[in-house]
Short mmCIF file of C-alpha atoms in Angstrom, two decimals:
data_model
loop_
_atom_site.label_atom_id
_atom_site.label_comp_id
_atom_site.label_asym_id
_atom_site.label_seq_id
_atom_site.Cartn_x
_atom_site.Cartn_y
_atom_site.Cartn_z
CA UNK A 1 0.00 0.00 0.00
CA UNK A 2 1.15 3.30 -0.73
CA UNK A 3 2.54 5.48 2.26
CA UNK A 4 0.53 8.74 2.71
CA UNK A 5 3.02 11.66 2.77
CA UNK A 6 2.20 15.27 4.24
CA UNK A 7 3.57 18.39 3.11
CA UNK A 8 5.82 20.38 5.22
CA UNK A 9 7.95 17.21 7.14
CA UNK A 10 6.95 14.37 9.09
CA UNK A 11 4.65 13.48 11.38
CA UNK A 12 1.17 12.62 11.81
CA UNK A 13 -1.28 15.15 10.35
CA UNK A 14 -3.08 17.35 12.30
CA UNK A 15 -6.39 16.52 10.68
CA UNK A 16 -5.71 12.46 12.01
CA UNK A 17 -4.74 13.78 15.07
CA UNK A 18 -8.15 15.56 15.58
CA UNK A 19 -9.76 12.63 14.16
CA UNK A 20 -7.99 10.78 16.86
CA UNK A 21 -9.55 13.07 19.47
CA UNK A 22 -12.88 12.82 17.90
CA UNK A 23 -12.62 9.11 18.07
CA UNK A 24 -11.42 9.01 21.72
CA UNK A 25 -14.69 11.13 22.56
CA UNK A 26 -16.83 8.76 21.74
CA UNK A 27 -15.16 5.21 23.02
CA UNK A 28 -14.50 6.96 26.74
CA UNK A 29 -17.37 9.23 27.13
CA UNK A 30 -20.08 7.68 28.20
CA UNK A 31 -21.92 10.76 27.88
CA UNK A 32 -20.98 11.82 24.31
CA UNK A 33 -22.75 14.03 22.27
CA UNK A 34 -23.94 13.54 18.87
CA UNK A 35 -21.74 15.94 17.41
CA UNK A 36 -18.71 14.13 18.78
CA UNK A 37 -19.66 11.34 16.70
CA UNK A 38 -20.66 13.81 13.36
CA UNK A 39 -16.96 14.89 13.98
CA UNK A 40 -15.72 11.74 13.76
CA UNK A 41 -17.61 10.38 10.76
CA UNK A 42 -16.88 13.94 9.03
CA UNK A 43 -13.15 13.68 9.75
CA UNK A 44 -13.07 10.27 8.12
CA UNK A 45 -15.33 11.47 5.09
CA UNK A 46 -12.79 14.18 4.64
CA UNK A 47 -9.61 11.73 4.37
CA UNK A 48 -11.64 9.52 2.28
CA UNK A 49 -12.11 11.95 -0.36
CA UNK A 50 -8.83 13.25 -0.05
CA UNK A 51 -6.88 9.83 -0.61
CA UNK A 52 -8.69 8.98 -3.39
CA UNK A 53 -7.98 12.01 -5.08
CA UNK A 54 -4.28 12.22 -4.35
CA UNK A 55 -1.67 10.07 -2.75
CA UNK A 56 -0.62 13.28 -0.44
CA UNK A 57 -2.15 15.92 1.09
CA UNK A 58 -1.76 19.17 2.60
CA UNK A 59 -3.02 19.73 6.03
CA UNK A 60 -4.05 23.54 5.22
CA UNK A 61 -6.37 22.04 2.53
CA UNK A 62 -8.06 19.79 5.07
CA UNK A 63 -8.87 22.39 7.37
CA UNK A 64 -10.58 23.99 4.81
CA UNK A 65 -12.67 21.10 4.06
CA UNK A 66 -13.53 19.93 7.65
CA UNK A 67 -16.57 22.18 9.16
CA UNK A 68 -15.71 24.24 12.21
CA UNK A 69 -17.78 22.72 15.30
CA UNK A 70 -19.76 25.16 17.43
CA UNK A 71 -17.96 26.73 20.59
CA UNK A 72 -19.04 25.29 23.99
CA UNK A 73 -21.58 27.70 25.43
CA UNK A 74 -19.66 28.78 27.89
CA UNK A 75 -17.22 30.82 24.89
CA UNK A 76 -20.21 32.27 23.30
CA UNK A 77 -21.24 35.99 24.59
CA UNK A 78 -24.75 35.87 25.87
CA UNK A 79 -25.04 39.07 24.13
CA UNK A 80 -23.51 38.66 20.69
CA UNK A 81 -24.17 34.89 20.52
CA UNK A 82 -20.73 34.61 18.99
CA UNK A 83 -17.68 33.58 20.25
CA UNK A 84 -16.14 35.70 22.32
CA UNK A 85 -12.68 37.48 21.58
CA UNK A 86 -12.55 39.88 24.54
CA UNK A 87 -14.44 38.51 27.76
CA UNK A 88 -14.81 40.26 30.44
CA UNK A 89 -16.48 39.86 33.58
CA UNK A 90 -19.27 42.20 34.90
CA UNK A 91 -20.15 43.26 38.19
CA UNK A 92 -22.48 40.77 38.49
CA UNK A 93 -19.84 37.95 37.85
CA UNK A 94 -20.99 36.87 34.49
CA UNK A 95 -18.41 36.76 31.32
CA UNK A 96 -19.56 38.58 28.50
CA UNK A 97 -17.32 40.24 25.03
CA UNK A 98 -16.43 43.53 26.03
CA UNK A 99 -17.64 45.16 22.97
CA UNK A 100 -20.70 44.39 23.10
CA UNK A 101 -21.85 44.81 27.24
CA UNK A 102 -19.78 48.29 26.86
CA UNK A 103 -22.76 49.26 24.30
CA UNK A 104 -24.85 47.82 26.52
CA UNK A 105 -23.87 49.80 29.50
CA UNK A 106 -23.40 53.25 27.02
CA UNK A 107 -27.10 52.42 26.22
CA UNK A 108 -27.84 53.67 29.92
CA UNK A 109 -28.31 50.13 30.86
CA UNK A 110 -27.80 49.34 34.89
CA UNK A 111 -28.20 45.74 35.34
CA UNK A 112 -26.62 42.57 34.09
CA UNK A 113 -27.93 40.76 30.56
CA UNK A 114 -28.31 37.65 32.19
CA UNK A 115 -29.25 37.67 36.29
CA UNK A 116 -30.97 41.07 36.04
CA UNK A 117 -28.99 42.35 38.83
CA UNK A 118 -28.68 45.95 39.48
CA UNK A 119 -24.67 46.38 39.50
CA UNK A 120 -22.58 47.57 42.11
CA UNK A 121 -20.27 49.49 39.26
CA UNK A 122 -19.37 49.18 35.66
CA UNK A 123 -15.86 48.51 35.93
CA UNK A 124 -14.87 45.57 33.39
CA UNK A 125 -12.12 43.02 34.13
CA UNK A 126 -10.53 40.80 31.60
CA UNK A 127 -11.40 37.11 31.97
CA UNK A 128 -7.91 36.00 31.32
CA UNK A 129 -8.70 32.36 31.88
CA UNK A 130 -11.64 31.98 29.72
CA UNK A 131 -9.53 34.14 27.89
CA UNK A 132 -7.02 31.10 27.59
CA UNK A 133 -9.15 28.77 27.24
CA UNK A 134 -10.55 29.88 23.81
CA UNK A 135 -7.33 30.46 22.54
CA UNK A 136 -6.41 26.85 23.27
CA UNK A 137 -9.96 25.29 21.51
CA UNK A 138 -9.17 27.92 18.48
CA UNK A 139 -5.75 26.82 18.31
CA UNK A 140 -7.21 22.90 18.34
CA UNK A 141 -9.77 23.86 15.76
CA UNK A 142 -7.14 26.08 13.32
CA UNK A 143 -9.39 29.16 14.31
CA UNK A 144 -7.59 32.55 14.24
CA UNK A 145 -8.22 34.46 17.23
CA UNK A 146 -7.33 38.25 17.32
CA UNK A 147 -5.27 38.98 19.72
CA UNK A 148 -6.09 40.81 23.30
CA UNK A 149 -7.71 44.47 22.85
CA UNK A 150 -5.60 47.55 24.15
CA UNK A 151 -7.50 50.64 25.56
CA UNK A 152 -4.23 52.59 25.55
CA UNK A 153 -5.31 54.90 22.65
CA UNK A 154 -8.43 56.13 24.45
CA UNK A 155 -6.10 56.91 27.65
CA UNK A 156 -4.11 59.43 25.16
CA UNK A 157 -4.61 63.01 25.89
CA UNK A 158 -3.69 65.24 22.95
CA UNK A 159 -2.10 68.94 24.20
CA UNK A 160 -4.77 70.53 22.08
CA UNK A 161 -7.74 68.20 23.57
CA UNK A 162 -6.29 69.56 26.99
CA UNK A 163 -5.40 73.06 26.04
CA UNK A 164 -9.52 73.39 24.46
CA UNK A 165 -10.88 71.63 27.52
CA UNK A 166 -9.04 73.82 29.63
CA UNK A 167 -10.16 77.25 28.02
CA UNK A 168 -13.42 76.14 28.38
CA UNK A 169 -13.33 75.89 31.80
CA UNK A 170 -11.75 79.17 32.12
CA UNK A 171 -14.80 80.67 30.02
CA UNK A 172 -16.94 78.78 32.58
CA UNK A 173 -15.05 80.26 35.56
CA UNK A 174 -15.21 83.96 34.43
CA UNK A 175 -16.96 84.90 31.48
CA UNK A 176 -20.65 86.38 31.00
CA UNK A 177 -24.09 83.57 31.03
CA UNK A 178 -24.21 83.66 27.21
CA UNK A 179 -20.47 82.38 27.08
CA UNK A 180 -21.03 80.00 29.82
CA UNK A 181 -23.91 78.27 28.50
CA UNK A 182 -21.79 77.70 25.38
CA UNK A 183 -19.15 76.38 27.18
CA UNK A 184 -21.34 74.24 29.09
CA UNK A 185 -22.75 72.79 25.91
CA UNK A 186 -18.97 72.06 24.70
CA UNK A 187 -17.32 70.50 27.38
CA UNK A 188 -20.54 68.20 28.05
CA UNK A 189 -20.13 66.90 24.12
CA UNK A 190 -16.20 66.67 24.66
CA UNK A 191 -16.53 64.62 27.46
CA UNK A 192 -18.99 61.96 26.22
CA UNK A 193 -17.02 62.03 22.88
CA UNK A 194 -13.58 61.96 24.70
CA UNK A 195 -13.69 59.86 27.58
CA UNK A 196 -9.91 59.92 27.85
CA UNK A 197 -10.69 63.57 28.23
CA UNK A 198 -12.55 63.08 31.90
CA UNK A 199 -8.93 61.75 33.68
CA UNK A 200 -7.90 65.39 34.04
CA UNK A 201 -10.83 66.59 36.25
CA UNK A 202 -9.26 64.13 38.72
CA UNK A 203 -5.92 66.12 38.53
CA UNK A 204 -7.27 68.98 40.42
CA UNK A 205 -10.33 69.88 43.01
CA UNK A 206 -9.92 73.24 41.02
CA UNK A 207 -11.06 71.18 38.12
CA UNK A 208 -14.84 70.58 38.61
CA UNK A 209 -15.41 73.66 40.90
CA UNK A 210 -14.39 75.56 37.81
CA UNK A 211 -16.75 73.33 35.88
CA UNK A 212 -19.47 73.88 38.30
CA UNK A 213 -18.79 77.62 39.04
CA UNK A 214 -22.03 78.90 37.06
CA UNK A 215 -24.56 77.19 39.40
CA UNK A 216 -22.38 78.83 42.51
CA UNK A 217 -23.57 82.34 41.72
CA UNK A 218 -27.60 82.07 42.25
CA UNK A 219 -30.53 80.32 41.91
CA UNK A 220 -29.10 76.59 40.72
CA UNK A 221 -32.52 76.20 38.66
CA UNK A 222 -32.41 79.58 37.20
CA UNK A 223 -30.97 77.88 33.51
CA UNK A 224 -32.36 74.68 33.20
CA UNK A 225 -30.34 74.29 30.24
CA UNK A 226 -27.02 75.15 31.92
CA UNK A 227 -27.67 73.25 34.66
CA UNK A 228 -28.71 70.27 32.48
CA UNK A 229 -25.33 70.18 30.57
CA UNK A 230 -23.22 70.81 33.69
CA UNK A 231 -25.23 67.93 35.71
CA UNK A 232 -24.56 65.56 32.53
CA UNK A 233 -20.91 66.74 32.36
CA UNK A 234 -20.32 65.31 36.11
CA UNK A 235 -22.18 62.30 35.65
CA UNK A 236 -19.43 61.86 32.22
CA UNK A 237 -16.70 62.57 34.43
CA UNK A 238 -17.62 60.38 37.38
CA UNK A 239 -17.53 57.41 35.28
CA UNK A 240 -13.79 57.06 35.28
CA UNK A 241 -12.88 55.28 38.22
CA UNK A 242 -9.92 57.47 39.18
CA UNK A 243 -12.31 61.19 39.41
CA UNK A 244 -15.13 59.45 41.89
CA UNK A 245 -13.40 59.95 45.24
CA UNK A 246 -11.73 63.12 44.27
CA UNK A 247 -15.57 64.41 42.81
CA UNK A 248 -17.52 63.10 45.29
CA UNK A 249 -15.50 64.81 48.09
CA UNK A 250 -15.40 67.93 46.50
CA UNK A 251 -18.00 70.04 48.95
CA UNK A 252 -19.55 71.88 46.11
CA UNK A 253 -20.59 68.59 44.23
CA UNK A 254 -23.29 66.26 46.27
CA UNK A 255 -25.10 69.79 47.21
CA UNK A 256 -25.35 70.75 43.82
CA UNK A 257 -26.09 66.90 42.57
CA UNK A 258 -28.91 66.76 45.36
CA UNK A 259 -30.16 70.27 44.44
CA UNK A 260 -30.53 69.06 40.50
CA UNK A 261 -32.24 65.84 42.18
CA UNK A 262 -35.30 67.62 43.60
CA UNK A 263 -35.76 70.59 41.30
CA UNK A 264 -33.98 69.80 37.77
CA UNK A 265 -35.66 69.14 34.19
CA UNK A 266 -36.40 65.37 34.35
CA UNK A 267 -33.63 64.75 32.03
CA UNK A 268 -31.37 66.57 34.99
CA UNK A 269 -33.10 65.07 38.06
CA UNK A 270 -32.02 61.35 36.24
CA UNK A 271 -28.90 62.23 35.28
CA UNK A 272 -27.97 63.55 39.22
CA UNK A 273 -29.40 60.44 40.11
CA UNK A 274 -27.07 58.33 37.43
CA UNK A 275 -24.36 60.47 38.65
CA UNK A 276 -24.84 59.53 42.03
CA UNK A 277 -24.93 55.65 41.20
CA UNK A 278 -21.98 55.81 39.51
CA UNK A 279 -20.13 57.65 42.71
CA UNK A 280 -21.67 55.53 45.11
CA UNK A 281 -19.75 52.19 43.12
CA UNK A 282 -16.66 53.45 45.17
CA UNK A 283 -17.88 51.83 48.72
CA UNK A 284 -16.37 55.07 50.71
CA UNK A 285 -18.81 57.07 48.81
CA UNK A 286 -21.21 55.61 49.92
CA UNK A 287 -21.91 56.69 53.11
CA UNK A 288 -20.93 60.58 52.35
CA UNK A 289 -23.76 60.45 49.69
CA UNK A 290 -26.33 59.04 52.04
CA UNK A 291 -25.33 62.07 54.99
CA UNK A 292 -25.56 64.72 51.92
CA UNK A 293 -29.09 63.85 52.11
CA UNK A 294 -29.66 62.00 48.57
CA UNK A 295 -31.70 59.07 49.58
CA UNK A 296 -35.00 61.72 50.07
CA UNK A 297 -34.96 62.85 46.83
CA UNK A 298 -33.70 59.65 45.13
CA UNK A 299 -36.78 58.33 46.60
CA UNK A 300 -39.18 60.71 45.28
CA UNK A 301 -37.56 60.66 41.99
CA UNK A 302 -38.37 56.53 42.26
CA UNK A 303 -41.91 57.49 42.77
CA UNK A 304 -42.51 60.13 40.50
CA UNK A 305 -40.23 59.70 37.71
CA UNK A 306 -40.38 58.29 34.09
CA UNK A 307 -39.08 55.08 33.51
CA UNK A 308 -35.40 55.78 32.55
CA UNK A 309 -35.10 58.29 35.69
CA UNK A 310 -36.96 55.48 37.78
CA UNK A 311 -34.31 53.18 36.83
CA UNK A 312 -31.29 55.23 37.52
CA UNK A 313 -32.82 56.36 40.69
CA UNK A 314 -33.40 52.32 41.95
CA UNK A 315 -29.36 51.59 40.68
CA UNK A 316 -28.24 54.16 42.88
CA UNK A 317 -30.87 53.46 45.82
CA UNK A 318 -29.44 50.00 45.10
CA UNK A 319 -26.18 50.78 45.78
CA UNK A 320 -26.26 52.96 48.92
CA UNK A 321 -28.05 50.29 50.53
CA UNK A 322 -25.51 47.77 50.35
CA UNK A 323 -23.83 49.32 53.32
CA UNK A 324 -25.86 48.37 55.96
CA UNK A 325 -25.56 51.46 57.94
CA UNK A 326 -27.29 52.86 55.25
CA UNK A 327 -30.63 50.08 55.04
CA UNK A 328 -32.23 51.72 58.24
CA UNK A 329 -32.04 55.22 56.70
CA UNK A 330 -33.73 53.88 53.32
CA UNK A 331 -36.38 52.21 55.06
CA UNK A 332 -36.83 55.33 57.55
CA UNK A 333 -37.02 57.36 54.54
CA UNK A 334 -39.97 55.44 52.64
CA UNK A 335 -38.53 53.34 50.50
CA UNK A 336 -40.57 49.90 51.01
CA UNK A 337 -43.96 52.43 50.67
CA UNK A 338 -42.66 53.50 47.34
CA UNK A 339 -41.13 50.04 45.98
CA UNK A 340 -44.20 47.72 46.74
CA UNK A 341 -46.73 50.31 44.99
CA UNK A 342 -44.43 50.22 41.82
CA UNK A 343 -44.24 46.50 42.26
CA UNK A 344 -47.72 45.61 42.76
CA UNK A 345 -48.32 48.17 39.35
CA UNK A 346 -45.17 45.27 38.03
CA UNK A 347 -43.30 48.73 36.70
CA UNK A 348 -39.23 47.91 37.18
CA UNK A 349 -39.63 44.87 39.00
CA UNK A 350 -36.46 43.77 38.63
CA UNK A 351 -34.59 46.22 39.98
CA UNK A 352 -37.08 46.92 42.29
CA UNK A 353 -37.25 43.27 43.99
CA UNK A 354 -33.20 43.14 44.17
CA UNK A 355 -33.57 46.75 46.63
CA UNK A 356 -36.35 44.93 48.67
CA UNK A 357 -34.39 41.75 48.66
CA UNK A 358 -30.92 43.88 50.09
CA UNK A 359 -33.47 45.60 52.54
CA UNK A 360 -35.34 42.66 53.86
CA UNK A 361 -32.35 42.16 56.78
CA UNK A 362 -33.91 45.02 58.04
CA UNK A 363 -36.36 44.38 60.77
CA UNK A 364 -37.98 47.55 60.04
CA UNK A 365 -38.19 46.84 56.65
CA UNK A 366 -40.35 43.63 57.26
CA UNK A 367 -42.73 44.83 59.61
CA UNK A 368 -43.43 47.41 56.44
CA UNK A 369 -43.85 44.76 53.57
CA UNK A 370 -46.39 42.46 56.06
CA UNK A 371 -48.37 45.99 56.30
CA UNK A 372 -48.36 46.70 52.73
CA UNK A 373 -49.21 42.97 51.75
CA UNK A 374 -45.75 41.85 50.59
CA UNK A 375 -46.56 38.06 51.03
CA UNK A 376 -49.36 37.95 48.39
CA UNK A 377 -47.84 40.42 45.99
CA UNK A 378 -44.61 38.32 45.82
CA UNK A 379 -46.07 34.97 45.98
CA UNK A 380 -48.14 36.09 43.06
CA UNK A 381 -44.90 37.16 40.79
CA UNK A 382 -43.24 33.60 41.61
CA UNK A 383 -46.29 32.27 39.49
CA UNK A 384 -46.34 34.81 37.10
CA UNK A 385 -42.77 35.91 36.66
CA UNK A 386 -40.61 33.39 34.06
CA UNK A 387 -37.80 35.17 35.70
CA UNK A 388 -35.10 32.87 37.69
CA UNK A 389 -33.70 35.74 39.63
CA UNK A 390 -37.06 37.90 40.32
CA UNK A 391 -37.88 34.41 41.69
CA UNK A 392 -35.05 34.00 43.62
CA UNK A 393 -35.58 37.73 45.04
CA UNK A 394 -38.83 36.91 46.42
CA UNK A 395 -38.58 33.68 47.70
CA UNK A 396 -35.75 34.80 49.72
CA UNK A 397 -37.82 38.17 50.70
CA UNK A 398 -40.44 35.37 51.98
CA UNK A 399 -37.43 33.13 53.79
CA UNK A 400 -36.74 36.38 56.11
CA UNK A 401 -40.18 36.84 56.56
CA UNK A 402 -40.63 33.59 57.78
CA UNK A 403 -38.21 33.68 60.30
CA UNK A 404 -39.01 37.43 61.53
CA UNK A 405 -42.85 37.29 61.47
CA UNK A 406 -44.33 34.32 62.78
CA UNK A 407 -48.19 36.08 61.61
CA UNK A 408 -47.41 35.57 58.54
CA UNK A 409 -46.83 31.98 58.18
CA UNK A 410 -50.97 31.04 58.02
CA UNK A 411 -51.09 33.04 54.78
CA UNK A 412 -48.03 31.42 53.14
CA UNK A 413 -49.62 27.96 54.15
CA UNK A 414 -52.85 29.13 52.54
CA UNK A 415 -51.72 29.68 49.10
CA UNK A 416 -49.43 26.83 49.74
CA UNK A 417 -52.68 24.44 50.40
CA UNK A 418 -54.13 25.59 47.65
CA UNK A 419 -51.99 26.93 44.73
CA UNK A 420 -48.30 24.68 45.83
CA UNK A 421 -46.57 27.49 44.74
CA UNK A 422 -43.36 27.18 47.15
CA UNK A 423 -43.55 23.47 46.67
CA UNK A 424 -43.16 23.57 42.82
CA UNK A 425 -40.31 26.45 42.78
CA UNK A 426 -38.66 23.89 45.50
CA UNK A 427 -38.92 21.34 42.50
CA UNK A 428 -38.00 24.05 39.37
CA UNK A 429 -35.67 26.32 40.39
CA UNK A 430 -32.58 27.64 40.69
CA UNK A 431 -30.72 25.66 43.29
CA UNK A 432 -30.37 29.11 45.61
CA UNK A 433 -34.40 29.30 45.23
CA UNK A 434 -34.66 25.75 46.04
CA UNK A 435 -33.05 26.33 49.48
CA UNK A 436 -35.08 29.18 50.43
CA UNK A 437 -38.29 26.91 49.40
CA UNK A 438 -37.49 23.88 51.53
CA UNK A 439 -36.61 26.31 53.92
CA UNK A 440 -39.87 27.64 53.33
CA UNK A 441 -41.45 24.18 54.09
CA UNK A 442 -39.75 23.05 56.83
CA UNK A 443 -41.13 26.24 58.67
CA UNK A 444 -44.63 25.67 57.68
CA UNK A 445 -44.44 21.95 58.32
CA UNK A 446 -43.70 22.65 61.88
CA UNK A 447 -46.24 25.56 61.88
CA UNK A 448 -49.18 23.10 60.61
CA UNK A 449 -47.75 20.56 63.29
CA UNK A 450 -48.03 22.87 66.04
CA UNK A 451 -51.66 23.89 64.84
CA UNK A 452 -52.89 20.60 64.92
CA UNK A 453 -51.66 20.10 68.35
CA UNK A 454 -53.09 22.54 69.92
#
């Protein structure tokens, strides 16, 4: 028999190498898939036709003709449904290409793709081991993956980006209201077009009180539009991670912020409210925001905004809470009133159940939701909901209830009796909501016992 030759030296090819692999899938796997064995079968298809068209072979030309299997799941962006190049990991812990959640998050969005969450920040870290780990399958597969994405040209500060930026904030310092409003307008546009642009406001405290010097000298509300583009202009600048303590600290900013928050166009109200969310990611922030004053006003913004300033309000509500100094001052402030009406009207629910979920450890907090009928409200959105995590929100909002307020128990068993509803989340869901439904059980199984016996 003739001896198959390769071009380029000795050696086993590469394509019976991966049939090898294919091959080995199926004999020791018990649990192979079906493409395993299509891989296999079109591997040997391939070699087939390519013997009895020539007595050698190039490798490259085999590649070519063997189909590229699909990427395990876990390479695929949940976003782009592609394989990823550039995974990162979110706040919430989930992996996801960078291009594509960075649009996500430029779209105004505040909570993961996936689990919903409202996130803590939007700081993306590079997933260098899943990273790795799709190099090595491309690399297995002859797949050419680009290599890793540098953000070094957006940190580049041009002398003439800086020497613009910084006569406009002279003009904003010390030139008449017509000037300043066109100012305003400018350094608002350079710093959403620029971002590199909004590292030098962290340089100097002189920085963004000469940005904010026109709403010093008056009535803050006086020019909406002026105070519009200055409000937006902190919220850009507050985004990079290095400007939030410096900003936040500065005493002329959280007055100003909070000022915007209760009297501001809508557009200004949400964007003092984004602006505070995206301070309040740096956890020392978090309680200097909170004795400004901003939960009131957040608050009020949550109940009488539209749904974009609702949403940035709840992020940054959210976030403030998470210190637990700060969950008695929330609740004292009316934010369970406010969150079950807008749940019970299922506007934001997401977001909404994740606050009421962080303030649950409150005792306070549940002694409010049994008042405002929490139990029925959320046992109604684990039947409705197809959500995992709203699930998981409320069956853990009913766990603490359980636990804290024994009253409540007799109408959980109720709808239990009758609709199963904690015994069939128990059964479907996520394994987090499963403990908080046995949990569940366990409690009413001794409740029921004790009613019988007495």
């Amino acid at each position: 028999m003739a001896k198959t030759t390769v071009d380029g030296g000795g050696g086993l090819p590469a394509a019976v190498e991966e049939l090898k692999r294919a091959v080995n899938s199926v004999v020791e796997d018990d649990d192979y898939s079906i493409e395993a064995t299509d891989r296999a079968m079109q591997c040997l298809c391939a070699l087939k036709d390519l013997k009895l068209n020539s007595n050698a072979f190039d490798i490259r030309s085999l590649s070519l003709r063997l189909p590229i299997p699909p990427p395990p799941h876990e390479f695929v962006c949940p976003l782009s449904r592609q394989l990823m190049k550039h995974p990162v990991v979110l706040a919430s812990g989930q992996t996801y290409d960078r291009p594509f959640i960075q649009k996500w998050l430029k779209d105004g969005n505040r909570t993961c793709p996936e689990t919903k969450q409202v996130l803590s920040h939007s700081v993306l870290t590079p997933n260098h081991l899943v990273r790795k780990m799709i190099s090595q399958w491309c690399q297995k597969h002859g797949i050419e993956l680009p290599g890793p994405s540098h953000d070094e040209d957006q940190d580049i500060i041009t002398n003439a980006d800086r020497d613009h930026l910084n006569s406009l904030l002279e003009t904003l310092y010390s030139s008449n209201l017509s000037e300043q409003k066109k100012a305003a307008k400018q350094v608002r546009v350079l710093t959403k077009q620029i971002p590199s642009l909004r590292a030098v406001f962290g340089e100097s405290n002189d920085t963004v009180t000469k940005l904010l010097n026109p709403l010093l000298s008056g009535n803050v509300n006086a020019h909406p539009d002026l105070q519009e583009d200055l409000i937006t202009t902190v919220l850009n600048v507050s985004i990079h991670d290095s400007n939030k303590k410096l900003v936040a600290e500065n005493p002329i900013v959280l007055p100003l912020l909070i000022e915007s928050l209760k009297f501001g166009t809508l557009e200004t109200r949400s964007n003092s409210a984004a602006a505070l969310f995206t301070l309040s990611a740096l956890d020392s922030n978090k309680q200097i925001i909170v004795k400004a004053g901003a939960l009131k006003p957040l608050i009020d913004l949550l109940e009488e905004g539209q749904p974009l300033a609702i949403k940035d309000a709840a992020s940054a509500i959210f976030n403030l809470s998470v210190v637990h100094e700060n969950k008695g001052k929330a609740v004292s402030e009316g934010t369970i009133k406010v969150i079950m009406k807008k749940i019970k009207d299922r506007i934001l629910i997401d977001e909404l159940l994740a606050i009421l979920a962080l303030l649950s450890t409150h005792h306070k907090a549940i002694e409010e939701m049994g008042e405002l009928g929490a139990v029925s409200c959320l046992l109604s959105i684990i039947k409705e909901d197809t959500s995992d995590r709203n699930k998981e929100n409320c069956i853990a909002i009913l766990y603490t209830v359980c636990y804290n307020d024994r009253t409540k128990l007799k109408e959980i068993w109720i709808d239990e009796s009758t609709n199963g509803t904690i015994s069939n989340l128990a059964r479907s869901g996520t394994s987090r909501a499963k403990r908080k439904a046995n949990g569940i059980l366990e409690r009413l199984d001794r409740y029921v016992s004790l009613v019988h016996t007495t």
